[in-house]
mmCIF file of C-alpha atoms in Angstrom:
data_model
loop_
_atom_site.group_PDB
_atom_site.id
_atom_site.type_symbol
_atom_site.label_atom_id
_atom_site.label_comp_id
_atom_site.label_asym_id
_atom_site.label_seq_id
_atom_site.Cartn_x
_atom_site.Cartn_y
_atom_site.Cartn_z
ATOM 1 C CA GLU P 1 -35.782 -268.069 64.754
ATOM 2 C CA LEU P 2 -34.436 -271.512 63.988
ATOM 3 C CA LYS P 3 -32.591 -271.740 60.682
ATOM 4 C CA VAL P 4 -31.110 -274.868 59.168
ATOM 5 C CA GLU P 5 -28.399 -274.648 56.528
ATOM 6 C CA GLN P 6 -26.922 -277.454 54.492
ATOM 7 C CA ASN P 7 -23.821 -277.507 52.389
ATOM 8 C CA PRO P 8 -23.054 -278.204 49.748
ATOM 9 C CA LEU P 9 -26.351 -277.679 47.951
ATOM 10 C CA PHE P 10 -25.171 -279.804 45.066
ATOM 11 C CA LEU P 11 -22.597 -282.555 45.114
ATOM 12 C CA SER P 12 -21.329 -284.489 42.149
ATOM 13 C CA MET P 13 -19.064 -287.329 43.089
ATOM 14 C CA GLN P 14 -17.550 -290.395 41.551
ATOM 15 C CA GLU P 15 -18.412 -293.901 42.552
ATOM 16 C CA GLY P 16 -16.061 -295.213 45.185
ATOM 17 C CA LYS P 17 -15.265 -291.823 46.674
ATOM 18 C CA ASN P 18 -16.024 -290.529 50.171
ATOM 19 C CA TYR P 19 -17.688 -287.262 51.029
ATOM 20 C CA THR P 20 -19.508 -285.427 53.809
ATOM 21 C CA ILE P 21 -22.661 -283.311 53.826
ATOM 22 C CA TYR P 22 -22.901 -280.692 56.569
ATOM 23 C CA CYS P 23 -25.959 -279.435 58.389
ATOM 24 C CA ASN P 24 -25.730 -276.384 60.648
ATOM 25 C CA TYR P 25 -28.566 -275.007 62.722
ATOM 26 C CA SER P 26 -28.940 -271.743 64.546
ATOM 27 C CA THR P 27 -30.543 -272.436 67.935
ATOM 28 C CA THR P 28 -30.262 -275.057 70.615
ATOM 29 C CA SER P 29 -31.723 -278.432 69.744
ATOM 30 C CA ASP P 30 -30.744 -281.992 70.466
ATOM 31 C CA ARG P 31 -33.052 -283.627 67.970
ATOM 32 C CA LEU P 32 -31.978 -283.889 64.361
ATOM 33 C CA TYR P 33 -33.227 -286.033 61.514
ATOM 34 C CA TRP P 34 -31.942 -287.001 58.074
ATOM 35 C CA TYR P 35 -34.253 -287.805 55.161
ATOM 36 C CA ARG P 36 -33.721 -288.946 51.610
ATOM 37 C CA GLN P 37 -35.860 -287.974 48.615
ATOM 38 C CA ASP P 38 -35.605 -289.587 45.189
ATOM 39 C CA PRO P 39 -36.691 -287.443 42.201
ATOM 40 C CA GLY P 40 -40.451 -287.070 42.073
ATOM 41 C CA LYS P 41 -40.882 -289.218 45.145
ATOM 42 C CA SER P 42 -41.703 -288.790 48.781
ATOM 43 C CA LEU P 43 -39.281 -288.514 51.697
ATOM 44 C CA GLU P 44 -37.843 -291.512 53.490
ATOM 45 C CA SER P 45 -36.393 -291.363 56.986
ATOM 46 C CA LEU P 46 -32.714 -292.271 57.253
ATOM 47 C CA PHE P 47 -31.591 -291.381 60.758
ATOM 48 C CA VAL P 48 -32.912 -289.989 64.016
ATOM 49 C CA LEU P 49 -30.238 -288.375 66.226
ATOM 50 C CA LEU P 50 -31.395 -287.510 69.714
ATOM 51 C CA SER P 51 -28.368 -286.587 71.778
ATOM 52 C CA ASN P 52 -24.971 -284.955 71.646
ATOM 53 C CA GLY P 53 -22.436 -287.354 70.186
ATOM 54 C CA ALA P 54 -25.062 -289.615 68.639
ATOM 55 C CA VAL P 55 -23.805 -291.617 65.703
ATOM 56 C CA LYS P 56 -25.929 -293.800 63.471
ATOM 57 C CA GLN P 57 -24.804 -295.900 60.514
ATOM 58 C CA GLU P 58 -26.621 -297.770 57.804
ATOM 59 C CA GLY P 59 -24.759 -299.214 54.878
ATOM 60 C CA ARG P 60 -22.570 -296.562 53.283
ATOM 61 C CA LEU P 61 -24.135 -293.704 55.228
ATOM 62 C CA MET P 62 -23.153 -292.516 58.694
ATOM 63 C CA ALA P 63 -24.703 -289.581 60.523
ATOM 64 C CA SER P 64 -23.460 -287.798 63.620
ATOM 65 C CA LEU P 65 -24.612 -284.967 65.839
ATOM 66 C CA ASP P 66 -22.620 -282.368 67.772
ATOM 67 C CA THR P 67 -25.138 -280.264 69.669
ATOM 68 C CA LYS P 68 -22.512 -277.928 71.089
ATOM 69 C CA ALA P 69 -21.349 -276.990 67.607
ATOM 70 C CA ARG P 70 -24.950 -277.163 66.326
ATOM 71 C CA LEU P 71 -23.681 -279.374 63.536
ATOM 72 C CA SER P 72 -24.642 -282.685 62.025
ATOM 73 C CA THR P 73 -22.765 -284.535 59.320
ATOM 74 C CA LEU P 74 -23.826 -287.195 56.864
ATOM 75 C CA HIS P 75 -20.793 -289.125 55.678
ATOM 76 C CA ILE P 76 -20.886 -291.176 52.501
ATOM 77 C CA THR P 77 -18.380 -293.978 52.159
ATOM 78 C CA ALA P 78 -17.464 -295.481 48.783
ATOM 79 C CA ALA P 79 -20.413 -293.936 46.999
ATOM 80 C CA VAL P 80 -22.515 -295.953 44.580
ATOM 81 C CA HIS P 81 -25.002 -294.724 41.979
ATOM 82 C CA ASP P 82 -27.981 -295.881 44.061
ATOM 83 C CA LEU P 83 -27.168 -293.186 46.607
ATOM 84 C CA SER P 84 -28.036 -290.457 44.096
ATOM 85 C CA ALA P 85 -30.888 -288.469 45.682
ATOM 86 C CA THR P 86 -31.593 -285.287 47.605
ATOM 87 C CA TYR P 87 -30.711 -285.447 51.291
ATOM 88 C CA PHE P 88 -32.413 -283.242 53.847
ATOM 89 C CA CYS P 89 -31.564 -282.605 57.447
ATOM 90 C CA ALA P 90 -34.308 -281.372 59.765
ATOM 91 C CA VAL P 91 -34.272 -280.013 63.300
ATOM 92 C CA ASP P 92 -37.096 -280.162 65.809
ATOM 93 C CA ARG P 93 -38.402 -276.717 66.770
ATOM 94 C CA GLY P 94 -39.097 -278.267 70.134
ATOM 95 C CA TYR P 95 -41.282 -275.642 71.723
ATOM 96 C CA GLY P 96 -41.566 -276.935 75.253
ATOM 97 C CA GLY P 97 -40.246 -280.300 74.266
ATOM 98 C CA ALA P 98 -40.064 -282.604 71.278
ATOM 99 C CA THR P 99 -42.866 -281.994 68.842
ATOM 100 C CA ASN P 100 -41.723 -283.282 65.477
ATOM 101 C CA LYS P 101 -42.407 -279.779 64.163
ATOM 102 C CA LEU P 102 -39.384 -279.951 61.952
ATOM 103 C CA ILE P 103 -37.461 -277.156 60.254
ATOM 104 C CA PHE P 104 -35.873 -278.564 57.123
ATOM 105 C CA GLY P 105 -32.660 -277.570 55.427
ATOM 106 C CA THR P 106 -32.780 -276.737 51.724
ATOM 107 C CA GLY P 107 -31.415 -280.138 50.793
ATOM 108 C CA THR P 108 -28.257 -281.462 49.145
ATOM 109 C CA LEU P 109 -28.641 -282.934 45.686
ATOM 110 C CA LEU P 110 -26.187 -285.794 45.401
ATOM 111 C CA ALA P 111 -25.270 -287.161 41.987
ATOM 112 C CA VAL P 112 -22.974 -290.163 41.939
ATOM 113 C CA GLN P 113 -21.246 -290.605 38.595
ATOM 114 C CA PRO P 114 -19.886 -293.937 37.346
ATOM 115 C CA ASN Z 1 -49.103 -301.887 53.907
ATOM 116 C CA ALA Z 2 -50.591 -298.516 52.831
ATOM 117 C CA GLY Z 3 -48.910 -296.173 55.370
ATOM 118 C CA VAL Z 4 -49.859 -292.560 54.540
ATOM 119 C CA THR Z 5 -52.227 -292.062 51.618
ATOM 120 C CA GLN Z 6 -52.807 -288.687 49.966
ATOM 121 C CA THR Z 7 -55.329 -287.705 47.348
ATOM 122 C CA PRO Z 8 -55.311 -286.336 44.743
ATOM 123 C CA LYS Z 9 -51.813 -286.797 43.292
ATOM 124 C CA PHE Z 10 -52.189 -283.911 40.854
ATOM 125 C CA GLN Z 11 -54.524 -280.924 40.741
ATOM 126 C CA VAL Z 12 -54.809 -277.772 38.661
ATOM 127 C CA LEU Z 13 -56.877 -274.894 40.016
ATOM 128 C CA LYS Z 14 -57.774 -271.449 38.847
ATOM 129 C CA THR Z 15 -57.102 -268.514 41.129
ATOM 130 C CA GLY Z 16 -59.920 -268.197 43.640
ATOM 131 C CA GLN Z 17 -61.080 -271.805 43.464
ATOM 132 C CA SER Z 18 -61.183 -273.948 46.569
ATOM 133 C CA MET Z 19 -60.170 -277.523 47.180
ATOM 134 C CA THR Z 20 -59.399 -280.001 49.923
ATOM 135 C CA LEU Z 21 -56.404 -282.301 50.047
ATOM 136 C CA GLN Z 22 -57.120 -285.555 51.821
ATOM 137 C CA CYS Z 23 -54.712 -287.555 53.956
ATOM 138 C CA ALA Z 24 -55.194 -290.813 55.825
ATOM 139 C CA GLN Z 25 -52.813 -293.022 57.774
ATOM 140 C CA ASP Z 26 -53.271 -296.573 58.956
ATOM 141 C CA MET Z 27 -50.415 -296.764 61.476
ATOM 142 C CA ASN Z 28 -52.433 -295.610 64.502
ATOM 143 C CA HIS Z 29 -50.264 -292.501 64.788
ATOM 144 C CA ASN Z 30 -51.296 -289.637 67.024
ATOM 145 C CA SER Z 31 -49.473 -286.854 65.171
ATOM 146 C CA MET Z 32 -50.125 -285.684 61.627
ATOM 147 C CA TYR Z 33 -48.623 -282.869 59.573
ATOM 148 C CA TRP Z 34 -48.975 -280.929 56.362
ATOM 149 C CA TYR Z 35 -45.845 -279.649 54.630
ATOM 150 C CA ARG Z 36 -45.278 -277.833 51.369
ATOM 151 C CA GLN Z 37 -42.160 -278.167 49.231
ATOM 152 C CA ASP Z 38 -41.077 -275.482 46.798
ATOM 153 C CA PRO Z 39 -38.165 -275.653 44.332
ATOM 154 C CA GLY Z 40 -34.825 -274.939 45.948
ATOM 155 C CA MET Z 41 -36.306 -274.975 49.415
ATOM 156 C CA GLY Z 42 -36.770 -277.555 52.046
ATOM 157 C CA LEU Z 43 -40.136 -278.535 53.376
ATOM 158 C CA ARG Z 44 -42.105 -275.966 55.369
ATOM 159 C CA LEU Z 45 -44.688 -276.916 57.957
ATOM 160 C CA ILE Z 46 -48.175 -275.595 57.258
ATOM 161 C CA TYR Z 47 -50.213 -277.157 60.071
ATOM 162 C CA TYR Z 48 -49.762 -279.850 62.645
ATOM 163 C CA SER Z 49 -52.111 -282.021 64.710
ATOM 164 C CA ALA Z 50 -50.800 -283.664 67.851
ATOM 165 C CA SER Z 51 -53.945 -285.684 68.377
ATOM 166 C CA GLU Z 52 -57.539 -286.022 67.259
ATOM 167 C CA GLY Z 53 -59.366 -282.748 67.799
ATOM 168 C CA THR Z 54 -56.278 -280.558 68.059
ATOM 169 C CA THR Z 55 -54.478 -278.512 65.423
ATOM 170 C CA ASP Z 56 -51.660 -275.990 65.518
ATOM 171 C CA LYS Z 57 -50.140 -273.546 63.049
ATOM 172 C CA GLY Z 58 -46.762 -274.170 61.520
ATOM 173 C CA GLU Z 59 -44.430 -271.825 59.665
ATOM 174 C CA VAL Z 60 -46.707 -270.933 56.731
ATOM 175 C CA PRO Z 61 -50.399 -271.330 57.728
ATOM 176 C CA ASN Z 62 -51.861 -268.314 55.910
ATOM 177 C CA GLY Z 63 -54.378 -269.248 53.226
ATOM 178 C CA TYR Z 64 -54.946 -272.752 54.601
ATOM 179 C CA ASN Z 65 -57.293 -274.477 57.005
ATOM 180 C CA VAL Z 66 -57.125 -278.000 58.389
ATOM 181 C CA SER Z 67 -59.435 -280.556 59.937
ATOM 182 C CA ARG Z 68 -58.445 -283.548 62.005
ATOM 183 C CA LEU Z 69 -61.546 -285.552 61.299
ATOM 184 C CA ASN Z 70 -60.522 -288.543 63.384
ATOM 185 C CA LYS Z 71 -57.312 -290.268 64.342
ATOM 186 C CA ARG Z 72 -56.735 -291.505 60.795
ATOM 187 C CA GLU Z 73 -57.574 -288.472 58.691
ATOM 188 C CA PHE Z 74 -56.148 -284.957 58.403
ATOM 189 C CA SER Z 75 -57.320 -282.733 55.573
ATOM 190 C CA LEU Z 76 -55.925 -279.466 54.218
ATOM 191 C CA ARG Z 77 -58.243 -276.915 52.626
ATOM 192 C CA LEU Z 78 -57.434 -274.018 50.348
ATOM 193 C CA GLU Z 79 -60.419 -271.682 50.516
ATOM 194 C CA SER Z 80 -59.365 -269.313 47.736
ATOM 195 C CA ALA Z 81 -56.344 -270.599 45.888
ATOM 196 C CA ALA Z 82 -53.566 -268.217 44.852
ATOM 197 C CA PRO Z 83 -50.637 -268.745 42.455
ATOM 198 C CA SER Z 84 -48.288 -268.537 45.457
ATOM 199 C CA GLN Z 85 -49.818 -271.792 46.671
ATOM 200 C CA THR Z 86 -48.476 -273.674 43.671
ATOM 201 C CA SER Z 87 -46.348 -276.320 45.333
ATOM 202 C CA VAL Z 88 -45.975 -279.976 46.208
ATOM 203 C CA TYR Z 89 -47.856 -280.834 49.371
ATOM 204 C CA PHE Z 90 -46.871 -283.675 51.655
ATOM 205 C CA CYS Z 91 -48.844 -285.161 54.469
ATOM 206 C CA ALA Z 92 -46.947 -287.001 57.200
ATOM 207 C CA SER Z 93 -47.656 -288.853 60.402
ATOM 208 C CA SER Z 94 -45.672 -290.020 63.386
ATOM 209 C CA GLY Z 95 -45.956 -291.714 66.715
ATOM 210 C CA THR Z 96 -44.836 -289.948 69.848
ATOM 211 C CA PRO Z 97 -41.938 -287.511 69.272
ATOM 212 C CA PRO Z 98 -38.993 -287.378 69.430
ATOM 213 C CA THR Z 99 -38.051 -290.976 68.818
ATOM 214 C CA GLU Z 100 -40.651 -291.566 66.182
ATOM 215 C CA LYS Z 101 -39.690 -290.566 62.667
ATOM 216 C CA LEU Z 102 -42.115 -289.030 60.211
ATOM 217 C CA PHE Z 103 -43.754 -291.183 57.561
ATOM 218 C CA PHE Z 104 -44.610 -289.202 54.447
ATOM 219 C CA GLY Z 105 -47.308 -289.626 51.854
ATOM 220 C CA SER Z 106 -46.493 -289.601 48.145
ATOM 221 C CA GLY Z 107 -47.340 -285.933 47.697
ATOM 222 C CA THR Z 108 -49.824 -283.776 45.795
ATOM 223 C CA GLN Z 109 -48.588 -281.616 42.932
ATOM 224 C CA LEU Z 110 -50.817 -278.510 42.939
ATOM 225 C CA SER Z 111 -50.740 -275.817 40.274
ATOM 226 C CA VAL Z 112 -52.752 -272.628 40.670
ATOM 227 C CA LEU Z 113 -53.147 -270.648 37.462
#
């Protein structure tokens, strides 16, 4: 059974600091996704990582995927308040190929303090 | 610029009542999904439709039925609501996996008393 674990579950950080969110998953997959959710809102796609060693960057966020370690990281550089949200990673169950049947992690609530 | 539209946004039911959540997308996507989100948990897939006329169970299908009415619409029905179905429900759609990301609707907050 595919399980997806994120840590930390809650992260309070100061503006200007760097930090990393980790996403581990339990079975083989080479398709991992990162989403952002603002309080009371829907989910917004951030990154799609489709191969070992994939790295994607947008603004202060950078995501990477190591399929051998079954690990993805979301690195935050010089955090700003606008990045405060809950971040989810999700892995494709991929029965017989890519399906977009995603298993989500429990999410990391990020609070950026001034 | 609508994307994925869900109705209703809020609903309160009594145990045993039935209701249908509606979802429509205007992006010509083949795949549509229903997820539920519970506090402290990620999203869990209820049902999935790869194309018009096809549906498939996800992680937590019990107590739900779905209909892919046409390419645009994918509805979720609770035949006899239970308190355990209190949750936020999200509909999503995507083009062809794996490169296509999911686009989510704004969610339905459902309370079953």
